[in-house]
CSV table of C-alpha atoms in Angstrom, one decimal:
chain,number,residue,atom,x,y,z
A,1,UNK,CA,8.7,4.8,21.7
A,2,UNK,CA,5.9,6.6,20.7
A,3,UNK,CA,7.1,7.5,17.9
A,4,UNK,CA,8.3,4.2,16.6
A,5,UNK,CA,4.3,3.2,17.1
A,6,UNK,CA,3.1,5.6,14.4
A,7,UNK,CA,5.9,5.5,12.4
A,8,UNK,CA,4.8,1.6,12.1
A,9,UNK,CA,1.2,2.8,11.3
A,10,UNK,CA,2.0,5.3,9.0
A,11,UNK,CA,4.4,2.7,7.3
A,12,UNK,CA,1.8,-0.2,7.2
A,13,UNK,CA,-0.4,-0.1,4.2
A,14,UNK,CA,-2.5,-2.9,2.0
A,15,UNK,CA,0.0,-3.8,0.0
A,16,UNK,CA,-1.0,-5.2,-3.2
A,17,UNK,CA,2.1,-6.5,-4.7
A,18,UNK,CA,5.2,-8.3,-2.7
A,19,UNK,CA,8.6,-8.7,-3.9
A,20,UNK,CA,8.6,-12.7,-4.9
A,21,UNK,CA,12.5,-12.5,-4.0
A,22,UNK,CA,12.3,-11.4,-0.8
A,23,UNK,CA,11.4,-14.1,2.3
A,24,UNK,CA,10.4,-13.1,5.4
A,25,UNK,CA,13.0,-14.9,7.9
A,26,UNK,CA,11.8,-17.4,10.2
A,27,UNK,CA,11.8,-16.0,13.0
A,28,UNK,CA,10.4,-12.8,12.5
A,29,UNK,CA,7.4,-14.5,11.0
A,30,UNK,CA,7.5,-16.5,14.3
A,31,UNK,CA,6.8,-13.2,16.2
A,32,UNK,CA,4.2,-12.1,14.1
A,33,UNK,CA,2.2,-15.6,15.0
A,34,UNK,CA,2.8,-15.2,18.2
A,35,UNK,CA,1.6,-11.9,18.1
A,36,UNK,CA,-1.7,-13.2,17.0
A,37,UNK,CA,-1.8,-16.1,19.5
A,38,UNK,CA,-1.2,-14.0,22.2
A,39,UNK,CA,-4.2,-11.8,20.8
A,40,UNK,CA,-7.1,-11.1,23.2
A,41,UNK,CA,-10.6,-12.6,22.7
A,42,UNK,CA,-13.9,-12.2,24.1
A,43,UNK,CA,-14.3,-14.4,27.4
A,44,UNK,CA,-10.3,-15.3,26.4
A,45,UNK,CA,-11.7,-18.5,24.2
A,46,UNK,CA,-9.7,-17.7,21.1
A,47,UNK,CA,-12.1,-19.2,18.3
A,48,UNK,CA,-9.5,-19.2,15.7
A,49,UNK,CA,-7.0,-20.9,13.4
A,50,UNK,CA,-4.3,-19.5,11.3
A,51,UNK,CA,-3.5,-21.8,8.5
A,52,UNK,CA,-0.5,-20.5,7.1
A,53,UNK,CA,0.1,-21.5,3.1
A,54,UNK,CA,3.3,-21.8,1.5
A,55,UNK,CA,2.5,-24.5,-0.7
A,56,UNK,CA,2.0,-22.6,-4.7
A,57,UNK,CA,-0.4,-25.5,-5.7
A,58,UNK,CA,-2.8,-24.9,-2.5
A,59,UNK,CA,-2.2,-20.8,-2.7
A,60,UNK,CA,-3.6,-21.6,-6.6
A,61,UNK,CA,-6.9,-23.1,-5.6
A,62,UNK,CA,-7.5,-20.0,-2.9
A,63,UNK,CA,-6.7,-17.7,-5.5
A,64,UNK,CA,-9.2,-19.0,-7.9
A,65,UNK,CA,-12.0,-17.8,-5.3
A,66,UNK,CA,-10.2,-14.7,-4.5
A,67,UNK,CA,-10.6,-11.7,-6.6
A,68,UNK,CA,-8.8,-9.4,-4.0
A,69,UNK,CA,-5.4,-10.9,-4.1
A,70,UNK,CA,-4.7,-11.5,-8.0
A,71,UNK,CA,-1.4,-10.7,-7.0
A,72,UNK,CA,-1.0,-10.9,-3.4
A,73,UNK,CA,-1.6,-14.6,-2.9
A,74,UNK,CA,0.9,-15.8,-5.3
A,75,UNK,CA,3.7,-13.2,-4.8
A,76,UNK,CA,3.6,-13.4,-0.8
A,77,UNK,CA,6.3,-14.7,1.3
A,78,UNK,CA,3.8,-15.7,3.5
A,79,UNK,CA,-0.2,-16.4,3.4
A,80,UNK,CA,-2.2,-16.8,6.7
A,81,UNK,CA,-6.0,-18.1,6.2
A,82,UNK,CA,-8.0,-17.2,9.1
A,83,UNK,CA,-10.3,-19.2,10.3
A,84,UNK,CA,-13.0,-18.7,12.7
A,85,UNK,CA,-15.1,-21.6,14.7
A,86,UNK,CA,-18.7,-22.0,14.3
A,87,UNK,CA,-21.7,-21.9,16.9
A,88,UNK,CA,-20.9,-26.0,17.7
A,89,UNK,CA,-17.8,-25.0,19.0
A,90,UNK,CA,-18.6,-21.6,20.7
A,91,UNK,CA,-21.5,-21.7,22.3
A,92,UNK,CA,-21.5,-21.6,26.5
A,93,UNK,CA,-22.7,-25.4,26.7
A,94,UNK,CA,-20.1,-26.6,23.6
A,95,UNK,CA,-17.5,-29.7,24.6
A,96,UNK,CA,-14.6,-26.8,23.2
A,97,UNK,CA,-15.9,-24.3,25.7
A,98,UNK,CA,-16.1,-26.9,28.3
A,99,UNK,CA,-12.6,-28.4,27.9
A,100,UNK,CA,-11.0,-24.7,26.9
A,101,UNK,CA,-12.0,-23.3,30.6
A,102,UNK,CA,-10.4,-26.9,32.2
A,103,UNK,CA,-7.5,-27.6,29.9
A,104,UNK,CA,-6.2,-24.3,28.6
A,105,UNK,CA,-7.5,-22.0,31.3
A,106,UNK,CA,-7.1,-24.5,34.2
A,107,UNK,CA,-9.8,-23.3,36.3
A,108,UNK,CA,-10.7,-24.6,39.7
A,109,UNK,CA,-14.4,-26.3,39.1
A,110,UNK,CA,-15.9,-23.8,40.9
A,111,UNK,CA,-15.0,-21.0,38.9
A,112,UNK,CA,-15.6,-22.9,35.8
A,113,UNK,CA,-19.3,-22.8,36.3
A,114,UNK,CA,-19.2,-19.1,37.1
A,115,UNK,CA,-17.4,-18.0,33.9
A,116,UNK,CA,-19.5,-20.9,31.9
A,117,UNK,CA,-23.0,-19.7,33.7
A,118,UNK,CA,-22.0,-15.9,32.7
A,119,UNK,CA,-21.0,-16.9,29.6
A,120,UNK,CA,-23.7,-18.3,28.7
A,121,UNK,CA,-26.1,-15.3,30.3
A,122,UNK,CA,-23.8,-12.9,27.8
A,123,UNK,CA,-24.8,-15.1,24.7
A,124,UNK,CA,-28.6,-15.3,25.5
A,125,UNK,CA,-29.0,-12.1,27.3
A,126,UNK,CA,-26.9,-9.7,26.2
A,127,UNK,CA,-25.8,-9.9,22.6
A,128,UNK,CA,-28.3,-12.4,21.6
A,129,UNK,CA,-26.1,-15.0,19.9
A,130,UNK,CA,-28.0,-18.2,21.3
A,131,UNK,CA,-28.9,-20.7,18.4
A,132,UNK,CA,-28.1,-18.1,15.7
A,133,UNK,CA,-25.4,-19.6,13.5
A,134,UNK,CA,-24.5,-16.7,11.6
A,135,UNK,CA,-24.3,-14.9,14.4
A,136,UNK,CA,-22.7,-17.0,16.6
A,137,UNK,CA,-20.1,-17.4,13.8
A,138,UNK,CA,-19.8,-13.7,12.9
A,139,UNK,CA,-19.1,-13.2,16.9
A,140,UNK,CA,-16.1,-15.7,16.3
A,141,UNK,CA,-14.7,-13.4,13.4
A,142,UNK,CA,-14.9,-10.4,15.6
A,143,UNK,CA,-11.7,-12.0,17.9
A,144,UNK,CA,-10.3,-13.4,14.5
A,145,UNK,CA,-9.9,-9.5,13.5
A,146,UNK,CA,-8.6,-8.7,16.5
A,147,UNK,CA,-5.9,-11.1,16.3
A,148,UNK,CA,-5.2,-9.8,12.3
A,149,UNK,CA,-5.0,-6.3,13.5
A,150,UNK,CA,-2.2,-7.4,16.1
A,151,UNK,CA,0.1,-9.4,13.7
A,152,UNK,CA,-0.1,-6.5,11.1
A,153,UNK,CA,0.8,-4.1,13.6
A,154,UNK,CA,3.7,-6.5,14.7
A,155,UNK,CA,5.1,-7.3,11.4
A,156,UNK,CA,5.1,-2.9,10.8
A,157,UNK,CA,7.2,-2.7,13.2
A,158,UNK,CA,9.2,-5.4,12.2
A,159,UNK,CA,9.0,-3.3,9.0
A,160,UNK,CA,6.9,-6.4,7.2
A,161,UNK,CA,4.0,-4.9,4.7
A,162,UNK,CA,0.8,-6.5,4.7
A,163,UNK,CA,-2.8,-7.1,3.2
A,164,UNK,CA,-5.7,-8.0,4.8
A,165,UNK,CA,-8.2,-9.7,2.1
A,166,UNK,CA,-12.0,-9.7,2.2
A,167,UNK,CA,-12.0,-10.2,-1.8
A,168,UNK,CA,-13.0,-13.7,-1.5
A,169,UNK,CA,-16.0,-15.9,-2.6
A,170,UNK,CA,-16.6,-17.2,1.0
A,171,UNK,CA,-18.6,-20.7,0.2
A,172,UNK,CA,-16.2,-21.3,-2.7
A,173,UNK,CA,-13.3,-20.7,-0.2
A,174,UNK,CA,-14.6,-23.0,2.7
A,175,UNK,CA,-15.1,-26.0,-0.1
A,176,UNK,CA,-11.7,-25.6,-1.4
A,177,UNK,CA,-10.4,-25.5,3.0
A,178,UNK,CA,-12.5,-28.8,3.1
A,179,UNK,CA,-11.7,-30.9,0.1
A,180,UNK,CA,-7.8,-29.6,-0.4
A,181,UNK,CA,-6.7,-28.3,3.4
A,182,UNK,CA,-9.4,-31.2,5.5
A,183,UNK,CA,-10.9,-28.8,7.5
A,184,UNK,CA,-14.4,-29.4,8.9
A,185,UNK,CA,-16.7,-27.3,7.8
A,186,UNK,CA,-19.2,-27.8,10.6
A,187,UNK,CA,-16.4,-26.7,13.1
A,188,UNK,CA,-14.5,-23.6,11.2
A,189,UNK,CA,-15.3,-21.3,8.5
A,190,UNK,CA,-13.1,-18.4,6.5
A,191,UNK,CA,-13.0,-14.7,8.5
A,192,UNK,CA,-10.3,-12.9,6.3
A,193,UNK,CA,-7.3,-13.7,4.8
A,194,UNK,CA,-3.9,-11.6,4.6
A,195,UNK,CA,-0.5,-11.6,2.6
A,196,UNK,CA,2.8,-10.8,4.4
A,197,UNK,CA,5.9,-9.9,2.6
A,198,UNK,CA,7.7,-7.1,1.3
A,199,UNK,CA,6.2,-4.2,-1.2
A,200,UNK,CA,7.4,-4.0,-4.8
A,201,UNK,CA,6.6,0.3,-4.3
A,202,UNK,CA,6.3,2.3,-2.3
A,203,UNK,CA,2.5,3.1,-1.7
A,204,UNK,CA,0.7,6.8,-2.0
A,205,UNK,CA,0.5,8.6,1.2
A,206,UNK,CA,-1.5,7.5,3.6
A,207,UNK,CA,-5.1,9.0,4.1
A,208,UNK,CA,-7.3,8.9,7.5
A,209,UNK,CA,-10.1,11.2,8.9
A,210,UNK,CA,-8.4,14.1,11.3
A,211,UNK,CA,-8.4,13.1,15.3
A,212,UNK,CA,-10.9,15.6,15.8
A,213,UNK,CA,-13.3,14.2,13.5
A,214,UNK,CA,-13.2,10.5,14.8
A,215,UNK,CA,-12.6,11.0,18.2
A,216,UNK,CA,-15.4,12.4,20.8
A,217,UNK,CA,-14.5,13.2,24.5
A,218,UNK,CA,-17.0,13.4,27.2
């Protein structure tokens, strides 16, 4: 088992070009969703979207915004746009919040106020998100990554190859979300995008630090 773990890391690159023939079946792109749905997030709120885009007119608008996938958002099997929500929608006191710990978490009333009390305590107090937008909204992209690094991990092992995308104009990307996709732009905003598929090459080897240089025991 272990490994079948590295194996996946060392086979899992950026890819930059996907074979147009090749499709990813349904259902292994099924487990890779669920791989990020079932991601953890801070306080378990999940303050994401995945907006998965097949359609070649709406992948055309993205790419004329995104400079780091001239060829990965067209030639992709499959393109996930990742969204993360904005401070209306994650702070302690927001009606999401408030109906995420009743509906989705099902929480007795009592510990509701606990987790919404300490919750709120962690965004004054500790990381000092309170009434900071950017902030608030760069939190959110935090758990967005974590549920990118999951579902590239997943879809390695499935033997998928991937790209995670940064390469973006980000104001250009959230008008093109509102005007062509109807998302609000007062509730959700771009983290990251990334192209799944399967590599026209193989890549070069892989490069990383030694263990001993990233790693520090105490």
């Amino acid at each position: 088992m272990q490994k079948k773990i590295l194996d996946a890391f060392l086979f899992r690159h950026a890819a930059k070009d996907f074979d147009v023939a090749r499709i990813i079946p349904e259902p292994v792109f099924a487990t890779i969703l669920q791989a990020g749905r079932l991601s953890p997030s801070s306080f378990g709120f999940e303050p994401w979207r995945f907006l998965v885009v097949q359609d070649a007119a709406l992948r055309a608008k993205l790419h004329a915004f995104t400079w780091g996938g001239q060829k990965q958002i067209p030639n992709c099997s499959h393109l996930v746009v990742y969204l993360a929500r904005k401070g209306m929608d994650t702070r302690a006191d927001s009606d999401y919040v408030r109906d995420f710990v009743d509906r989705v978490q099902a929480l007795p009333a009592d510990v509701q106020k606990m987790k919404l009390e300490r919750y709120e305590a962690f965004q004054k107090d500790d990381f000092n998100l309170w009434g900071d937008e950017r902030a608030l909204f760069d939190w959110a992209c935090k758990q967005v990554y974590i549920a990118l690094g999951n579902m590239m991990t997943v879809a390695a092992l499935l033997g998928v190859d991937s790209c995670p995308m940064e390469g973006f104009q980000q104001q250009r990307i959230d008008e093109v979300l509102a005007s062509d996709f109807g998302i609000d732009q007062s509730r959700y905003g771009v983290a990251c995008m990334a192209a799944f598929g399967y590599r026209v090459a193989d890549p070069r080897p892989k490069t990383r630090q030694a263990l001993h240089d990233v790693v520090q025991w105490f």
